[in-house]
XYZ file of N, CA and C in Angstrom:
726
model
N 3.733 -101.553 -20.875
C 4.960 -102.145 -21.420
C 5.467 -101.296 -22.575
N 6.764 -101.153 -22.683
C 7.352 -100.413 -23.794
C 7.260 -101.224 -25.067
N 7.149 -100.534 -26.223
C 7.135 -101.239 -27.502
C 8.542 -101.655 -27.908
N 9.536 -101.028 -27.322
C 10.911 -101.424 -27.606
C 11.110 -102.845 -27.109
N 11.431 -103.806 -28.004
C 11.576 -105.199 -27.567
C 12.614 -105.381 -26.471
N 13.524 -104.408 -26.339
C 14.555 -104.523 -25.319
C 14.081 -104.022 -23.958
N 12.940 -103.354 -23.937
C 12.400 -102.860 -22.673
C 11.100 -103.602 -22.389
N 11.224 -104.779 -21.793
C 10.097 -105.676 -21.663
C 9.344 -105.500 -20.343
N 9.784 -104.558 -19.524
C 9.210 -104.454 -18.191
C 7.881 -103.703 -18.217
N 6.895 -104.243 -17.551
C 5.626 -103.550 -17.355
C 5.744 -102.742 -16.076
N 5.742 -101.424 -16.205
C 5.981 -100.585 -15.029
C 4.885 -100.726 -13.990
N 3.729 -101.218 -14.373
C 2.639 -101.377 -13.416
C 2.860 -102.580 -12.511
N 3.747 -103.490 -12.926
C 3.965 -104.705 -12.151
C 5.236 -104.637 -11.306
N 5.970 -103.537 -11.430
C 7.199 -103.394 -10.663
C 6.951 -102.504 -9.452
N 7.630 -102.782 -8.387
C 7.487 -101.979 -7.169
C 8.852 -101.785 -6.542
N 9.030 -100.631 -5.937
C 10.290 -100.329 -5.267
C 10.300 -101.029 -3.915
N 11.233 -101.953 -3.767
C 11.287 -102.711 -2.515
C 12.220 -102.055 -1.503
N 13.317 -101.475 -2.000
C 14.261 -100.833 -1.100
C 15.144 -99.896 -1.914
N 15.794 -98.982 -1.209
C 16.686 -98.054 -1.892
C 15.939 -96.915 -2.556
N 16.645 -96.195 -3.443
C 16.072 -95.042 -4.117
C 15.303 -95.454 -5.357
N 14.355 -94.591 -5.731
C 13.591 -94.821 -6.951
C 14.268 -94.117 -8.115
N 13.980 -94.575 -9.321
C 14.541 -93.939 -10.505
C 13.909 -92.572 -10.701
N 14.594 -91.718 -11.434
C 14.078 -90.394 -11.767
C 14.362 -90.114 -13.233
N 13.633 -89.171 -13.794
C 13.840 -88.806 -15.195
C 15.227 -88.207 -15.381
N 15.618 -87.319 -14.458
C 16.939 -86.692 -14.568
C 18.047 -87.736 -14.456
N 17.826 -88.734 -13.597
C 18.816 -89.796 -13.461
C 18.954 -90.601 -14.740
N 17.821 -90.889 -15.385
C 17.853 -91.631 -16.645
C 18.538 -90.824 -17.739
N 18.301 -89.511 -17.732
C 18.956 -88.644 -18.719
C 20.464 -88.649 -18.501
N 20.875 -88.562 -17.245
C 22.311 -88.585 -16.934
C 22.955 -89.901 -17.350
N 22.258 -90.993 -17.097
C 22.806 -92.303 -17.481
C 22.911 -92.415 -18.994
N 21.914 -91.879 -19.702
C 21.963 -91.887 -21.162
C 23.159 -91.089 -21.661
N 23.422 -89.943 -21.028
C 24.570 -89.128 -21.400
C 25.878 -89.855 -21.187
N 25.978 -90.593 -20.081
C 27.197 -91.367 -19.802
C 27.393 -92.443 -20.872
N 26.324 -93.125 -21.210
C 26.411 -94.187 -22.216
C 26.801 -93.622 -23.582
N 26.241 -92.472 -23.934
C 26.601 -91.837 -25.204
C 28.066 -91.425 -25.227
N 28.547 -90.914 -24.108
C 29.951 -90.517 -24.015
C 30.862 -91.724 -24.222
N 30.480 -92.858 -23.664
C 31.266 -94.082 -23.850
C 31.300 -94.479 -25.313
N 30.136 -94.450 -25.966
C 30.061 -94.804 -27.383
C 30.953 -93.897 -28.213
N 30.884 -92.590 -27.966
C 31.669 -91.624 -28.740
C 33.165 -91.846 -28.531
N 33.570 -92.061 -27.286
C 34.988 -92.266 -26.976
C 35.529 -93.513 -27.671
N 34.787 -94.624 -27.565
C 35.237 -95.876 -28.175
C 35.177 -95.780 -29.697
N 34.151 -95.117 -30.223
C 34.034 -94.942 -31.672
C 35.217 -94.150 -32.219
N 35.645 -93.138 -31.472
C 36.812 -92.361 -31.891
C 38.055 -93.244 -31.929
N 38.180 -94.126 -30.952
C 39.313 -95.060 -30.917
C 39.309 -95.953 -32.159
N 38.150 -96.511 -32.476
C 38.051 -97.386 -33.643
C 38.298 -96.617 -34.931
N 37.763 -95.402 -34.996
C 37.983 -94.543 -36.164
C 39.486 -94.305 -36.365
N 40.193 -94.062 -35.265
C 41.638 -93.821 -35.336
C 42.377 -95.038 -35.858
N 41.967 -96.216 -35.419
C 42.580 -97.455 -35.911
C 42.394 -97.567 -37.425
N 41.195 -97.256 -37.889
C 40.914 -97.299 -39.329
C 41.779 -96.281 -40.075
N 41.875 -95.080 -39.532
C 42.634 -94.013 -40.185
C 44.120 -94.357 -40.272
N 44.598 -95.157 -39.329
C 46.006 -95.567 -39.339
C 46.258 -96.735 -40.287
N 45.213 -97.238 -40.897
C 45.356 -98.300 -41.890
C 45.210 -99.711 -41.363
N 44.881 -99.864 -40.082
C 44.728 -101.208 -39.506
C 43.282 -101.686 -39.694
N 42.894 -101.850 -40.940
C 41.506 -102.180 -41.254
C 41.122 -103.576 -40.769
N 42.055 -104.523 -40.855
C 41.752 -105.882 -40.398
C 41.445 -105.901 -38.903
N 42.245 -105.154 -38.144
C 42.017 -105.067 -36.702
C 40.674 -104.412 -36.412
N 40.392 -103.323 -37.126
C 39.126 -102.614 -36.929
C 37.941 -103.505 -37.277
N 38.096 -104.294 -38.346
C 37.013 -105.189 -38.772
C 36.754 -106.250 -37.705
N 37.817 -106.806 -37.146
C 37.665 -107.817 -36.103
C 36.998 -107.220 -34.863
N 37.401 -105.998 -34.510
C 36.785 -105.333 -33.364
C 35.311 -105.056 -33.630
N 34.994 -104.669 -34.862
C 33.602 -104.379 -35.216
C 32.739 -105.629 -35.113
N 33.209 -106.742 -35.687
C 32.446 -107.988 -35.635
C 32.309 -108.482 -34.189
N 33.433 -108.431 -33.444
C 33.378 -108.832 -32.040
C 32.438 -107.964 -31.234
N 32.473 -106.650 -31.501
C 31.589 -105.725 -30.800
C 30.128 -105.978 -31.121
N 29.839 -106.286 -32.386
C 28.455 -106.541 -32.787
C 27.904 -107.796 -32.110
N 28.705 -108.845 -32.081
C 28.264 -110.103 -31.466
C 28.107 -109.947 -29.949
N 29.130 -109.357 -29.319
C 29.072 -109.164 -27.865
C 27.947 -108.206 -27.491
N 27.743 -107.171 -28.317
C 26.681 -106.212 -28.046
C 25.308 -106.860 -28.089
N 25.117 -107.762 -29.051
C 23.830 -108.467 -29.146
C 23.596 -109.330 -27.908
N 24.634 -110.027 -27.472
C 24.508 -110.866 -26.276
C 24.188 -110.022 -25.052
N 24.894 -108.914 -24.900
C 24.658 -108.023 -23.759
C 23.261 -107.428 -23.792
N 22.782 -107.109 -24.991
C 21.434 -106.545 -25.124
C 20.386 -107.552 -24.673
N 20.575 -108.808 -25.033
C 19.635 -109.855 -24.622
C 19.665 -110.043 -23.104
N 20.880 -110.056 -22.543
C 21.016 -110.216 -21.089
C 20.341 -109.062 -20.358
N 20.605 -107.826 -20.829
C 20.025 -106.645 -20.176
C 18.504 -106.634 -20.278
N 17.973 -107.061 -21.423
C 16.527 -107.013 -21.621
C 15.797 -107.993 -20.716
N 16.420 -109.131 -20.411
C 15.779 -110.130 -19.551
C 16.181 -109.997 -18.089
N 17.215 -109.209 -17.824
C 17.679 -109.036 -16.448
C 18.013 -107.570 -16.199
N 17.001 -106.722 -15.993
C 17.227 -105.285 -15.811
C 18.186 -104.946 -14.684
N 18.253 -105.804 -13.652
C 19.154 -105.523 -12.531
C 20.611 -105.502 -12.965
N 20.906 -106.150 -14.085
C 22.283 -106.181 -14.579
C 22.629 -104.945 -15.394
N 21.657 -104.084 -15.670
C 21.877 -102.958 -16.580
C 22.962 -101.970 -16.130
N 23.206 -101.764 -14.823
C 24.328 -100.884 -14.458
C 25.670 -101.396 -14.973
N 25.755 -102.687 -15.266
C 26.983 -103.283 -15.814
C 26.846 -103.540 -17.310
N 25.730 -104.141 -17.706
C 25.562 -104.520 -19.107
C 25.375 -103.311 -20.021
N 24.746 -102.247 -19.525
C 24.528 -101.069 -20.370
C 25.846 -100.392 -20.764
N 26.750 -100.104 -19.808
C 28.054 -99.537 -20.215
C 28.857 -100.488 -21.097
N 28.792 -101.802 -20.793
C 29.508 -102.773 -21.619
C 28.944 -102.774 -23.039
N 27.631 -102.670 -23.143
C 26.986 -102.592 -24.457
C 27.439 -101.344 -25.205
N 27.549 -100.233 -24.489
C 27.987 -98.978 -25.106
C 29.402 -99.123 -25.676
N 30.264 -99.819 -24.949
C 31.632 -100.058 -25.442
C 31.597 -100.861 -26.740
N 30.812 -101.926 -26.741
C 30.715 -102.775 -27.932
C 30.165 -102.010 -29.127
N 29.139 -101.208 -28.895
C 28.542 -100.457 -29.998
C 29.472 -99.352 -30.482
N 30.326 -98.846 -29.596
C 31.313 -97.863 -30.024
C 32.276 -98.451 -31.039
N 32.642 -99.722 -30.840
C 33.511 -100.409 -31.795
C 32.842 -100.510 -33.159
N 31.549 -100.790 -33.152
C 30.795 -100.915 -34.404
C 30.611 -99.556 -35.068
N 30.157 -98.587 -34.293
C 29.866 -97.257 -34.836
C 31.118 -96.606 -35.425
N 32.238 -96.741 -34.751
C 33.472 -96.132 -35.237
C 33.898 -96.673 -36.586
N 33.886 -98.002 -36.727
C 34.314 -98.631 -37.977
C 33.343 -98.345 -39.107
N 32.061 -98.458 -38.826
C 31.046 -98.200 -39.860
C 31.077 -96.742 -40.301
N 31.211 -95.847 -39.342
C 31.244 -94.416 -39.666
C 32.446 -94.074 -40.535
N 33.578 -94.673 -40.219
C 34.780 -94.406 -41.018
C 34.583 -94.876 -42.456
N 34.015 -96.059 -42.625
C 33.798 -96.605 -43.966
C 32.875 -95.694 -44.781
N 31.784 -95.263 -44.180
C 30.863 -94.369 -44.880
C 31.512 -93.008 -45.135
N 32.289 -92.540 -44.161
C 32.944 -91.243 -44.301
C 33.954 -91.208 -45.427
N 34.622 -92.333 -45.654
C 35.588 -92.418 -46.746
C 34.887 -92.453 -48.101
N 33.711 -93.037 -48.122
C 32.977 -93.166 -49.388
C 32.229 -91.886 -49.758
N 31.708 -91.182 -48.742
C 30.892 -89.997 -48.998
C 31.301 -88.886 -48.032
N 31.802 -87.813 -48.566
C 32.276 -86.696 -47.754
C 31.124 -86.039 -46.992
N 31.311 -85.876 -45.692
C 30.333 -85.177 -44.856
C 29.145 -86.005 -44.413
N 29.094 -87.272 -44.817
C 27.911 -88.076 -44.519
C 27.752 -88.358 -43.026
N 28.868 -88.496 -42.315
C 28.799 -88.797 -40.880
C 28.161 -87.653 -40.108
N 28.597 -86.437 -40.391
C 28.033 -85.279 -39.682
C 26.559 -85.082 -40.044
N 26.212 -85.369 -41.283
C 24.810 -85.255 -41.685
C 23.948 -86.283 -40.965
N 24.468 -87.511 -40.824
C 23.720 -88.555 -40.122
C 23.559 -88.216 -38.643
N 24.614 -87.658 -38.054
C 24.522 -87.223 -36.650
C 23.468 -86.132 -36.512
N 23.465 -85.205 -37.455
C 22.483 -84.126 -37.422
C 21.059 -84.643 -37.532
N 20.838 -85.591 -38.425
C 19.505 -86.177 -38.578
C 19.073 -86.873 -37.293
N 19.994 -87.600 -36.681
C 19.680 -88.325 -35.449
C 19.310 -87.374 -34.321
N 20.098 -86.330 -34.156
C 19.826 -85.352 -33.085
C 18.519 -84.617 -33.340
N 18.305 -84.198 -34.593
C 17.075 -83.476 -34.941
C 15.853 -84.355 -34.706
N 15.949 -85.610 -35.088
C 14.830 -86.527 -34.893
C 14.551 -86.743 -33.416
N 15.615 -86.913 -32.623
C 15.461 -87.113 -31.181
C 14.683 -85.974 -30.546
N 15.111 -84.751 -30.806
C 14.467 -83.605 -30.162
C 13.097 -83.301 -30.759
N 12.906 -83.625 -32.021
C 11.588 -83.447 -32.636
C 10.576 -84.392 -31.992
N 10.973 -85.650 -31.804
C 10.071 -86.616 -31.181
C 9.844 -86.287 -29.704
N 10.884 -85.762 -29.039
C 10.711 -85.334 -27.650
C 9.699 -84.203 -27.564
N 9.770 -83.262 -28.495
C 8.806 -82.153 -28.532
C 7.393 -82.677 -28.773
N 7.238 -83.580 -29.727
C 5.920 -84.136 -30.037
C 5.361 -84.919 -28.858
N 6.257 -85.571 -28.109
C 5.820 -86.337 -26.949
C 5.422 -85.425 -25.790
N 6.263 -84.455 -25.490
C 6.009 -83.573 -24.345
C 4.793 -82.676 -24.562
N 4.522 -82.312 -25.793
C 3.362 -81.460 -26.088
C 2.083 -82.274 -26.234
N 2.200 -83.596 -26.246
C 1.027 -84.440 -26.350
C 0.510 -84.615 -27.760
N 1.251 -84.105 -28.743
C 0.829 -84.277 -30.135
C 0.836 -85.758 -30.496
N 1.851 -86.472 -30.015
C 1.897 -87.929 -30.159
C 1.873 -88.528 -28.761
N 0.883 -89.351 -28.493
C 0.744 -89.971 -27.183
C 1.047 -91.460 -27.281
N 1.693 -91.972 -26.265
C 2.071 -93.391 -26.244
C 0.891 -94.229 -25.777
N -0.083 -94.381 -26.647
C -1.256 -95.190 -26.327
C -0.927 -96.676 -26.474
N -1.810 -97.500 -25.926
C -1.599 -98.946 -26.040
C -1.597 -99.376 -27.508
N -2.448 -98.763 -28.313
C -2.508 -99.115 -29.733
C -1.207 -98.739 -30.442
N -0.686 -97.547 -30.127
C 0.567 -97.123 -30.744
C 1.706 -98.038 -30.306
N 1.725 -98.416 -29.041
C 2.768 -99.330 -28.566
C 2.731 -100.646 -29.328
N 1.534 -101.156 -29.559
C 1.387 -102.422 -30.279
C 1.863 -102.293 -31.723
N 1.513 -101.182 -32.368
C 1.915 -100.968 -33.758
C 3.426 -100.842 -33.873
N 4.029 -100.031 -32.998
C 5.477 -99.824 -33.055
C 6.220 -101.102 -32.702
N 5.698 -101.835 -31.723
C 6.327 -103.107 -31.354
C 6.330 -104.071 -32.543
N 5.184 -104.206 -33.193
C 5.076 -105.118 -34.337
C 6.011 -104.694 -35.462
N 6.050 -103.395 -35.741
C 6.916 -102.885 -36.806
C 8.387 -103.102 -36.466
N 8.742 -102.906 -35.210
C 10.128 -103.072 -34.785
C 10.568 -104.525 -34.897
N 9.709 -105.433 -34.488
C 10.022 -106.858 -34.610
C 10.161 -107.246 -36.079
N 9.312 -106.680 -36.930
C 9.389 -106.968 -38.362
C 10.727 -106.515 -38.939
N 11.189 -105.349 -38.510
C 12.486 -104.852 -38.971
C 13.608 -105.757 -38.475
N 13.504 -106.211 -37.224
C 14.523 -107.107 -36.671
C 14.601 -108.399 -37.486
N 13.452 -108.940 -37.873
C 13.422 -110.155 -38.695
C 14.027 -109.871 -40.068
N 13.732 -108.698 -40.599
C 14.286 -108.284 -41.898
C 15.804 -108.212 -41.838
N 16.329 -107.610 -40.776
C 17.780 -107.546 -40.577
C 18.379 -108.945 -40.456
N 17.709 -109.807 -39.675
C 18.218 -111.159 -39.455
C 18.262 -111.939 -40.765
N 17.231 -111.781 -41.582
C 17.194 -112.465 -42.873
C 18.342 -111.994 -43.761
N 18.608 -110.678 -43.727
C 19.723 -110.148 -44.510
C 21.055 -110.675 -44.032
N 21.215 -110.798 -42.706
C 22.463 -111.306 -42.139
C 22.676 -112.764 -42.531
N 21.633 -113.573 -42.420
C 21.742 -114.987 -42.784
C 22.032 -115.128 -44.276
N 21.387 -114.284 -45.079
C 21.631 -114.315 -46.510
C 23.076 -113.999 -46.850
N 23.655 -113.050 -46.138
C 25.060 -112.694 -46.365
C 25.985 -113.852 -46.029
N 25.680 -114.562 -44.940
C 26.501 -115.703 -44.548
C 26.437 -116.824 -45.587
N 25.314 -116.893 -46.291
C 25.121 -117.947 -47.290
C 25.558 -117.498 -48.685
N 26.174 -116.313 -48.753
C 26.652 -115.834 -50.032
C 25.627 -115.113 -50.871
N 24.535 -114.697 -50.241
C 23.481 -113.968 -50.954
C 23.175 -112.660 -50.211
N 24.083 -111.694 -50.279
C 23.868 -110.435 -49.554
C 22.650 -109.677 -50.068
N 22.031 -108.932 -49.190
C 20.853 -108.156 -49.544
C 21.254 -106.991 -50.452
N 20.616 -106.889 -51.610
C 20.976 -105.862 -52.600
C 19.915 -104.780 -52.729
N 18.952 -104.793 -51.828
C 17.867 -103.830 -51.934
C 18.340 -102.396 -51.704
N 19.372 -102.233 -50.856
C 19.839 -100.892 -50.518
C 20.928 -100.446 -51.502
N 20.538 -100.307 -52.747
C 21.489 -99.970 -53.808
C 21.228 -98.601 -54.428
N 20.465 -97.784 -53.721
C 20.159 -96.458 -54.248
C 18.890 -96.410 -55.063
N 18.193 -97.545 -55.171
C 16.928 -97.568 -55.911
C 15.830 -96.884 -55.107
N 14.741 -96.574 -55.774
C 13.608 -95.955 -55.086
C 13.098 -96.875 -53.980
N 13.073 -98.177 -54.266
C 12.622 -99.140 -53.257
C 13.545 -99.134 -52.043
N 14.859 -99.170 -52.293
C 15.816 -99.186 -51.192
C 15.720 -97.935 -50.336
N 15.602 -96.776 -50.986
C 15.467 -95.517 -50.254
C 14.164 -95.505 -49.454
N 13.104 -96.018 -50.064
C 11.820 -96.065 -49.369
C 11.862 -96.944 -48.137
N 12.523 -98.096 -48.249
C 12.644 -99.006 -47.099
C 13.457 -98.353 -45.987
N 14.551 -97.675 -46.352
C 15.360 -96.984 -45.343
C 14.565 -95.883 -44.652
N 13.779 -95.137 -45.421
C 12.936 -94.087 -44.832
C 11.922 -94.695 -43.862
N 11.336 -95.819 -44.252
C 10.362 -96.487 -43.392
C 11.017 -96.946 -42.089
N 12.204 -97.535 -42.197
C 12.910 -98.009 -41.004
C 13.283 -96.840 -40.100
N 13.732 -95.740 -40.695
C 14.051 -94.543 -39.904
C 12.814 -94.045 -39.164
N 11.662 -94.106 -39.843
C 10.414 -93.680 -39.206
C 10.050 -94.561 -38.029
N 10.221 -95.859 -38.184
C 9.934 -96.794 -37.084
C 10.878 -96.538 -35.913
N 12.159 -96.309 -36.228
C 13.126 -95.999 -35.161
C 12.731 -94.713 -34.439
N 12.269 -93.723 -35.190
C 11.864 -92.456 -34.583
C 10.716 -92.656 -33.599
N 9.745 -93.484 -33.964
C 8.612 -93.721 -33.062
C 9.024 -94.526 -31.839
N 10.124 -95.251 -31.934
C 10.634 -95.927 -30.747
C 11.108 -94.927 -29.691
N 11.490 -93.717 -30.125
C 11.845 -92.680 -29.161
C 10.647 -92.378 -28.256
N 9.461 -92.309 -28.849
C 8.252 -92.031 -28.066
C 8.069 -93.094 -26.994
N 8.290 -94.347 -27.374
C 8.147 -95.432 -26.423
C 9.209 -95.376 -25.320
N 10.422 -94.993 -25.721
C 11.505 -94.868 -24.736
C 11.205 -93.752 -23.730
N 10.749 -92.605 -24.240
C 10.401 -91.485 -23.353
C 9.291 -91.902 -22.391
N 8.299 -92.586 -22.934
C 7.159 -93.004 -22.124
C 7.587 -93.982 -21.039
N 8.464 -94.916 -21.386
C 8.940 -95.880 -20.405
C 9.658 -95.183 -19.251
N 10.535 -94.254 -19.586
C 11.293 -93.538 -18.553
C 10.365 -92.707 -17.681
N 9.421 -92.012 -18.306
C 8.510 -91.158 -17.541
C 7.610 -91.986 -16.632
N 7.020 -93.045 -17.163
C 6.141 -93.870 -16.336
C 6.916 -94.638 -15.280
N 8.162 -95.010 -15.607
C 8.988 -95.684 -14.618
C 9.263 -94.796 -13.419
N 9.527 -93.517 -13.681
C 9.759 -92.568 -12.586
C 8.476 -92.338 -11.788
N 7.349 -92.233 -12.485
C 6.068 -92.015 -11.805
C 5.697 -93.192 -10.915
N 6.044 -94.397 -11.358
C 5.711 -95.600 -10.596
C 6.821 -96.016 -9.640
N 7.852 -95.161 -9.536
C 8.943 -95.372 -8.582
C 9.611 -96.745 -8.751
N 10.029 -97.014 -9.976
C 10.810 -98.218 -10.206
C 12.164 -98.078 -9.516
N 12.824 -99.187 -9.202
C 14.147 -99.125 -8.563
C 15.128 -98.297 -9.390
N 16.124 -97.751 -8.727
C 17.033 -96.801 -9.362
C 17.819 -97.403 -10.518
N 18.054 -98.718 -10.502
C 18.825 -99.301 -11.599
C 18.083 -99.207 -12.943
N 16.790 -98.907 -12.892
C 16.036 -98.730 -14.131
C 16.450 -97.451 -14.873
N 17.179 -96.570 -14.204
C 17.746 -95.423 -14.921
C 18.720 -95.904 -15.984
N 19.540 -96.891 -15.623
C 20.461 -97.484 -16.599
C 19.685 -98.248 -17.667
N 18.649 -98.924 -17.236
C 17.831 -99.711 -18.159
C 17.135 -98.821 -19.190
N 16.583 -97.707 -18.705
C 15.943 -96.766 -19.614
C 16.941 -96.097 -20.544
N 18.113 -95.746 -20.001
C 19.161 -95.158 -20.827
C 19.661 -96.133 -21.873
N 19.725 -97.408 -21.498
C 20.132 -98.453 -22.432
C 19.161 -98.542 -23.604
N 17.863 -98.538 -23.308
C 16.866 -98.602 -24.369
C 16.939 -97.412 -25.300
N 17.139 -96.234 -24.726
C 17.249 -95.025 -25.539
C 18.505 -95.059 -26.401
N 19.588 -95.592 -25.857
C 20.831 -95.703 -26.619
C 20.664 -96.643 -27.806
N 19.966 -97.752 -27.593
C 19.707 -98.695 -28.690
C 19.014 -97.989 -29.845
N 18.007 -97.199 -29.529
C 17.261 -96.482 -30.569
C 18.126 -95.445 -31.262
N 18.932 -94.729 -30.503
C 19.815 -93.709 -31.080
C 20.796 -94.314 -32.077
N 21.442 -95.413 -31.681
C 22.424 -96.048 -32.557
C 21.742 -96.634 -33.789
N 20.591 -97.239 -33.581
C 19.817 -97.806 -34.694
C 19.490 -96.728 -35.725
N 18.950 -95.617 -35.252
C 18.582 -94.540 -36.167
C 19.801 -93.960 -36.875
N 20.884 -93.781 -36.150
C 22.102 -93.216 -36.742
C 22.634 -94.098 -37.867
N 22.718 -95.390 -37.618
C 23.248 -96.307 -38.631
C 22.324 -96.381 -39.845
N 21.025 -96.347 -39.609
C 20.090 -96.383 -40.738
C 20.115 -95.066 -41.504
N 20.354 -93.952 -40.793
C 20.483 -92.654 -41.469
C 21.713 -92.644 -42.369
N 22.792 -93.271 -41.907
C 23.996 -93.389 -42.738
C 23.678 -94.139 -44.033
N 22.956 -95.229 -43.912
C 22.629 -96.023 -45.099
C 21.710 -95.248 -46.041
N 20.752 -94.538 -45.475
C 19.847 -93.734 -46.297
C 20.604 -92.650 -47.053
N 21.472 -91.938 -46.358
C 22.238 -90.864 -46.998
C 23.186 -91.412 -48.055
N 23.755 -92.592 -47.785
C 24.647 -93.210 -48.764
C 23.888 -93.525 -50.053
N 22.674 -94.004 -49.915
C 21.871 -94.308 -51.089
C 21.520 -93.032 -51.865
N 21.180 -92.003 -51.151
C 20.848 -90.733 -51.804
C 22.054 -90.162 -52.522
N 23.231 -90.257 -51.876
C 24.461 -89.738 -52.506
C 24.851 -90.550 -53.722
N 24.580 -91.835 -53.715
C 24.949 -92.685 -54.838
C 24.133 -92.390 -56.085
N 23.022 -91.690 -55.906
C 22.164 -91.351 -57.046
C 22.583 -90.057 -57.718
N 23.472 -89.284 -57.067
C 23.905 -88.001 -57.643
C 24.782 -88.208 -58.868
């Protein structure tokens, strides 16, 4: 089982009943399609912000975040829906990424490109560590990453509820503690890449149905967006200390 809470399938319990089996190249292609959707929609939202329609962009961002969460839950419990839910999720996250990126970009010059660079570098670094066997997706590592990921999700949820009650989380204010927490979260997101790679590779080896290419790409996209947004927050905190 993957440690990513959104990838709940045990590849040992799935069997190909009919049709084609998933492949690693197919999962990579699906991930590329999903990323392209996110970038295209994010550019649209960024343009809306640049034109001064901030209220519209804010509504799209909130709507995208809520719809994206619902789609993520549906996809995680119903992998067969991933050919539809994964692209829809990418659209929703594009609305969020575009608005958030614009806000950070206006506050700190060059921060968006730096966050993209960190995300890409981390992705390929973890891929190298995984392919060379330096980091192996053992059952113990899966359990540790799963527990850490769930803990972060609870932390995010607590912050969201606090904001609704008029008590926004102030830990990410550029303090040493806030920077340390962001670094820790980025590290947990990075290790989720290992779990995503492992899920896709084992899924192909066990000949899961072809729709799992979308499912695997969906899980990888979740990790990419998570890391990117947390990298933005980390860089913002570092810049605020200058």
